Amino acid sequence: MDVSRYDIDLRSDTVTRPSPGMRAAMAGADVGDDVYGDDPTVNRLQAFVAERFGFERALFFASGTQSNLAALMAHCGRGDEYLVGQEAHTYSYEGGGAATLGSIQPQPLDNEPDGSISIGRIAKAIKPHDIHFAPTRLLALENTIGGRVLPPEYQRQVTAFAHEKNLRTHLDGARLFNAIVKLGVDERTAVAGFDSVSVCLSKGLGAPAGSVLLGSRNLIDEARRWRKALGGGMRQAGVLAAAGIYALEHNVRPLAEDHANADYLARGLRELGLKSEPPQTNILYVDIPESQTEQLSQHLEERGILATVRTRTRLVTHLDAPRAKIDIALRAFRDYPHWDL
Ligand SMILES: Cc1ncc(COP(=O)(O)O)c(C=O)c1O
């Protein structure tokens, strides 16, 4: 797809492009061979993120999918099982990597409307010690999940419960900074109770690539081995890590604007008579009548707006879609001639 034809891309926050400042940081990065552990910028990013989140170690990955998979493989052995939400990225949208590459069995569980998985449901899913069952090793959660922030009290209870049952806990925090900004908490509070956390730099934070996995020294040693086996050992990766450091230093606070823009967009859509719940962060959903999805998609495209239009359409705000562009998008929705609401 030739995206240069489109001014506004609301498909995801992954579409953000590196800003001039970020590009300058990348161009000026000191580099070395990171497979040897020699890249000073990667090392700086890892130390910075580990310290900020209060973990012993951090490890830089090319993507969130790879970081999550290496974490699952570090926690679970062949034939083990992890508990995960039906809606979770690590279950539904990572190509089945845990099963196919990790030999780890997912046990998917329904998510509640707020994105959590009820503790009762988790309790029932933990398998007894019996040769008929895959040993349940890990609980994997996601925050934010579909733009929803996991309730902190739930996080406290569910991680304590998992540990009581001898389960490890992993958090897919691809958009954890959205939750941090929304809750107004610090990084350490946001990850309390998790044994490992994967944080993406390439979503709302605007870096072109990169995720960081956090964990204990032992877990990260194990994850480093799996990263290599998965083909994820990068050499002069400091050019990417520099973008990540820049993102953490400059692009966390602006997430609040993305949240305000998502709320503004949802309100505008509701004023048109469309159904769109107030979003908690930068992801909103709007119901579109099935009969209109194709024509609406075309209408938006003709106005330079990219969106994945479905009966439940997800729209995502980000750094490259400031308020002026949201206004243009709202105007395009308003001008659509075929609403029959
Ligand atoms: C919640 C969540 N987790 C993980 C990922 C995977 O990240 P990546 O695309 O870098 O592999 C994504 C990607 O969109 C995501 O939305």
XYZ file of C-alpha atoms and ligand atoms in Angstrom:
357
model
C 0.000 0.000 0.000
C 1.278 3.459 -0.900
C 0.710 5.175 2.449
C 2.143 8.474 1.178
C -1.329 9.081 -0.305
C -2.770 9.251 3.210
C -2.431 12.170 5.614
C -3.990 10.494 8.610
C -3.457 6.922 9.704
C -5.656 5.749 12.563
C -5.033 2.009 12.144
C -2.508 1.791 14.979
C 0.050 3.738 17.003
C 2.703 1.521 15.390
C 2.522 3.731 12.270
C 4.357 6.634 13.918
C 7.562 7.663 12.165
C 10.774 8.754 13.852
C 10.859 12.525 14.376
C 13.854 14.640 13.270
C 15.157 14.668 16.875
C 14.886 10.905 17.114
C 16.625 10.463 13.749
C 19.458 12.719 14.910
C 19.837 10.609 18.071
C 19.957 7.462 15.926
C 22.524 8.937 13.550
C 24.782 9.961 16.426
C 24.559 6.701 18.396
C 27.717 4.963 19.597
C 27.514 1.342 18.503
C 29.204 -2.022 18.969
C 28.322 -5.679 18.430
C 25.408 -6.383 20.737
C 25.655 -10.174 20.390
C 29.001 -9.779 22.156
C 27.282 -7.376 24.589
C 29.483 -4.569 23.235
C 26.950 -2.013 22.072
C 27.176 0.906 24.516
C 23.842 2.414 23.473
C 21.966 -0.881 23.844
C 23.616 -1.340 27.234
C 22.633 2.178 28.236
C 19.010 1.597 27.218
C 18.869 -1.715 29.084
C 20.377 -0.261 32.260
C 18.103 2.792 32.063
C 14.912 0.749 31.659
C 15.876 -1.854 34.292
C 16.538 0.899 36.813
C 13.383 2.813 35.992
C 11.183 -0.272 36.421
C 13.101 -1.721 39.356
C 14.196 -4.987 37.734
C 17.623 -6.617 37.938
C 18.074 -6.827 34.168
C 16.619 -5.703 30.854
C 17.132 -7.069 27.348
C 16.542 -5.278 24.049
C 14.515 -7.044 21.362
C 13.603 -6.227 17.788
C 9.876 -6.558 18.482
C 7.266 -7.109 21.149
C 6.331 -10.469 19.677
C 9.900 -11.698 20.037
C 10.250 -10.284 23.535
C 7.004 -11.929 24.699
C 7.961 -15.249 23.107
C 11.446 -15.290 24.635
C 9.839 -14.522 28.018
C 7.347 -17.381 27.676
C 10.179 -19.718 26.668
C 12.312 -18.553 29.581
C 9.491 -19.196 32.054
C 8.091 -22.430 30.598
C 9.667 -25.643 29.397
C 8.573 -27.952 26.587
C 5.069 -29.250 27.309
C 4.289 -26.667 29.988
C 1.205 -24.489 29.868
C 0.548 -20.782 30.272
C -2.762 -19.160 31.183
C -3.663 -16.245 28.939
C -6.661 -14.133 27.960
C -8.594 -14.952 24.802
C -8.100 -11.337 23.771
C -4.392 -11.223 24.618
C -1.835 -10.429 21.953
C 0.415 -13.244 23.228
C -2.374 -15.700 22.487
C -4.313 -14.325 19.525
C -1.925 -12.210 17.506
C 1.572 -13.650 17.739
C 1.289 -16.338 15.105
C 0.929 -19.144 17.632
C 4.651 -18.769 18.387
C 4.399 -20.106 21.947
C 2.959 -23.392 20.655
C 4.844 -23.739 17.379
C 8.278 -22.454 18.366
C 8.197 -22.785 22.142
C 6.311 -26.101 22.536
C 4.267 -24.311 25.202
C 0.543 -24.956 25.393
C -1.693 -21.922 25.779
C -4.746 -22.251 28.016
C -6.868 -19.325 26.835
C -9.403 -17.891 29.285
C -12.196 -15.398 28.682
C -11.397 -11.795 29.481
C -13.858 -9.799 31.556
C -15.243 -6.576 30.027
C -12.486 -4.603 31.822
C -9.757 -6.768 30.264
C -8.957 -8.730 33.414
C -9.283 -12.512 33.801
C -11.279 -13.403 36.898
C -9.296 -15.043 39.679
C -11.987 -17.736 39.945
C -11.507 -18.608 36.280
C -7.740 -18.735 36.762
C -8.104 -20.953 39.839
C -10.228 -23.454 37.890
C -7.778 -23.538 34.989
C -4.684 -24.458 37.034
C -4.094 -28.150 36.374
C -3.509 -30.617 39.200
C -0.250 -32.606 39.224
C -1.212 -35.540 37.039
C 0.472 -37.052 33.989
C -2.664 -36.293 31.966
C -2.107 -32.563 32.191
C 0.412 -30.052 30.963
C 1.929 -28.411 34.061
C 0.566 -24.862 34.450
C 3.590 -22.619 34.906
C 2.690 -19.073 34.028
C -0.026 -16.447 34.021
C 0.344 -13.936 31.185
C -1.587 -10.658 31.329
C -1.635 -7.528 29.167
C -1.784 -3.824 30.124
C -3.230 -1.875 28.460
C -5.439 -4.455 26.788
C -7.513 -3.139 23.899
C -6.838 0.314 25.348
C -8.200 -0.629 28.795
C -6.074 -0.177 31.900
C -5.961 -3.169 34.246
C -7.353 -2.106 37.634
C -4.349 -1.778 40.038
C -6.186 -3.568 42.859
C -6.911 -6.492 40.523
C -3.245 -6.557 39.502
C -2.218 -6.768 43.148
C -4.661 -9.572 43.911
C -4.126 -11.643 40.777
C -0.331 -11.617 40.908
C -0.396 -12.526 44.624
C -2.824 -15.354 43.853
C -0.656 -16.632 40.983
C 2.438 -16.682 43.175
C 0.521 -18.452 45.941
C -0.238 -21.157 43.364
C 3.421 -21.312 42.280
C 2.750 -19.682 38.913
C 5.115 -17.165 37.417
C 3.658 -13.911 36.091
C 4.396 -12.169 32.786
C 3.014 -8.845 31.604
C 2.758 -7.884 27.954
C 3.196 -4.166 28.525
C 3.342 -3.173 24.876
C 1.368 -0.062 25.883
C 2.255 -0.017 29.564
C 3.274 3.654 29.367
C -0.292 4.486 28.351
C -1.446 2.856 31.594
C 1.281 4.634 33.584
C 0.263 8.025 32.195
C -3.433 7.319 32.650
C -3.045 6.151 36.268
C -0.399 8.749 37.122
C 1.733 6.088 38.817
C 5.479 5.468 38.583
C 6.993 2.644 36.567
C 7.798 0.476 39.577
C 4.235 0.624 40.871
C 2.915 -0.231 37.407
C 4.833 -3.523 37.248
C 4.375 -4.609 40.874
C 3.753 -8.360 41.115
C 5.160 -9.342 37.715
C 8.210 -11.570 37.279
C 8.755 -10.309 33.749
C 7.452 -7.441 31.671
C 7.774 -6.665 27.974
C 7.549 -2.970 27.108
C 7.318 -1.715 23.512
C 9.111 1.392 22.306
C 7.555 1.289 18.854
C 3.892 1.902 19.709
C 2.795 5.237 21.162
C 6.388 6.097 22.109
C 7.205 6.499 18.433
C 10.432 4.500 17.969
C 10.775 2.649 14.651
C 11.405 -0.724 16.334
C 12.288 -2.261 19.654
C 10.956 -3.696 22.869
C 12.588 -4.298 26.210
C 12.095 -7.367 28.375
C 12.515 -6.921 32.122
C 13.230 -9.669 34.626
C 15.647 -11.198 37.090
C 19.256 -11.867 36.099
C 18.486 -15.585 35.631
C 15.383 -14.989 33.564
C 17.156 -12.520 31.289
C 20.128 -14.907 30.842
C 17.665 -17.554 29.694
C 15.775 -15.081 27.480
C 19.055 -14.009 25.869
C 19.699 -17.600 24.834
C 16.198 -17.864 23.329
C 16.582 -14.491 21.621
C 19.636 -15.880 19.835
C 17.825 -19.097 18.893
C 14.907 -17.067 17.542
C 17.253 -15.136 15.274
C 16.956 -12.003 17.353
C 20.604 -11.327 18.114
C 21.326 -7.970 16.492
C 24.736 -6.467 15.908
C 25.080 -2.637 15.848
C 21.610 -2.295 17.358
C 22.562 0.935 19.117
C 21.000 2.937 16.288
C 17.653 1.441 17.315
C 18.334 1.623 21.040
C 19.116 5.351 20.619
C 15.612 5.814 19.216
C 14.276 3.977 22.261
C 16.164 6.196 24.707
C 14.952 9.270 22.845
C 11.377 7.921 22.984
C 11.564 7.366 26.736
C 13.015 10.816 27.323
C 10.640 12.760 25.066
C 7.535 10.808 24.191
C 6.028 9.539 27.433
C 4.264 12.737 28.491
C 2.625 13.344 25.073
C 0.712 10.068 25.531
C -1.742 12.132 27.609
C -2.515 14.118 24.449
C -3.189 10.887 22.557
C -5.643 9.923 25.286
C -7.365 13.311 25.144
C -7.555 13.062 21.348
C -9.087 9.594 21.524
C -11.704 10.888 23.937
C -12.375 13.887 21.672
C -12.752 11.626 18.640
C -15.113 9.262 20.482
C -17.237 12.193 21.652
C -17.424 13.556 18.107
C -18.493 10.162 16.789
C -21.168 9.873 19.481
C -22.498 13.293 18.459
C -23.090 11.787 15.006
C -25.232 9.109 16.642
C -22.582 6.390 16.449
C -21.914 4.064 19.377
C -18.465 4.617 20.860
C -17.662 4.132 24.538
C -15.378 6.735 26.136
C -11.856 5.327 25.704
C -9.519 4.979 28.690
C -6.338 5.593 26.694
C -5.474 5.953 22.993
C -7.644 3.169 21.538
C -11.317 3.613 20.870
C -13.933 1.471 19.245
C -16.889 2.584 17.186
C -19.724 0.418 15.901
C -20.366 0.761 12.173
C -23.430 -0.808 10.517
C -22.298 -3.802 8.481
C -23.931 -2.404 5.354
C -21.675 0.672 5.559
C -18.208 -0.693 6.271
C -16.942 -0.913 2.693
C -18.315 2.412 1.530
C -17.163 4.209 4.665
C -13.672 2.796 4.283
C -13.564 4.081 0.706
C -15.003 7.462 1.715
C -12.295 7.893 4.351
C -9.553 6.753 1.984
C -10.643 9.300 -0.608
C -10.105 11.940 2.080
C -6.633 10.686 2.909
C -7.643 8.803 6.054
C -6.596 5.234 6.727
C -8.682 3.184 9.139
C -9.486 -0.503 9.428
C -13.250 -0.205 9.119
C -15.189 -3.138 10.551
C -18.524 -3.495 12.358
C -16.427 -2.820 15.474
C -13.864 -0.375 14.186
C -10.732 0.262 16.222
C -9.256 3.738 15.924
C -5.913 4.554 17.501
C -4.514 8.003 18.255
C -0.789 8.719 18.354
C 2.010 11.262 17.978
C 1.507 11.641 14.218
C -2.230 12.335 14.530
C -2.491 15.614 16.452
C -5.811 17.351 17.203
C -5.941 19.134 13.810
C -5.852 15.773 12.040
C -8.473 14.340 14.372
C -10.702 17.271 13.391
C -10.201 16.408 9.706
C -11.054 12.774 10.426
C -14.189 13.797 12.323
C -15.238 16.032 9.444
C -14.856 13.086 7.069
C -17.073 10.931 9.282
C -19.580 13.782 9.457
C -19.593 14.222 5.650
C -20.263 10.568 4.977
C -23.546 10.703 3.046
C -24.921 7.243 3.781
C -25.453 7.192 7.537
C -28.729 5.563 8.364
C -28.619 5.721 12.135
C -0.552 -5.645 23.035
C 0.532 -5.975 22.071
N 1.502 -6.805 22.451
C 2.521 -7.127 21.635
C 2.598 -6.612 20.359
C 3.709 -7.066 19.464
O 4.573 -6.070 19.102
P 5.398 -6.153 17.725
O 4.475 -5.695 16.666
O 6.540 -5.232 17.974
O 5.832 -7.557 17.546
C 1.616 -5.725 19.914
C 1.677 -5.164 18.559
O 0.850 -4.423 18.110
C 0.550 -5.398 20.794
O -0.434 -4.579 20.415
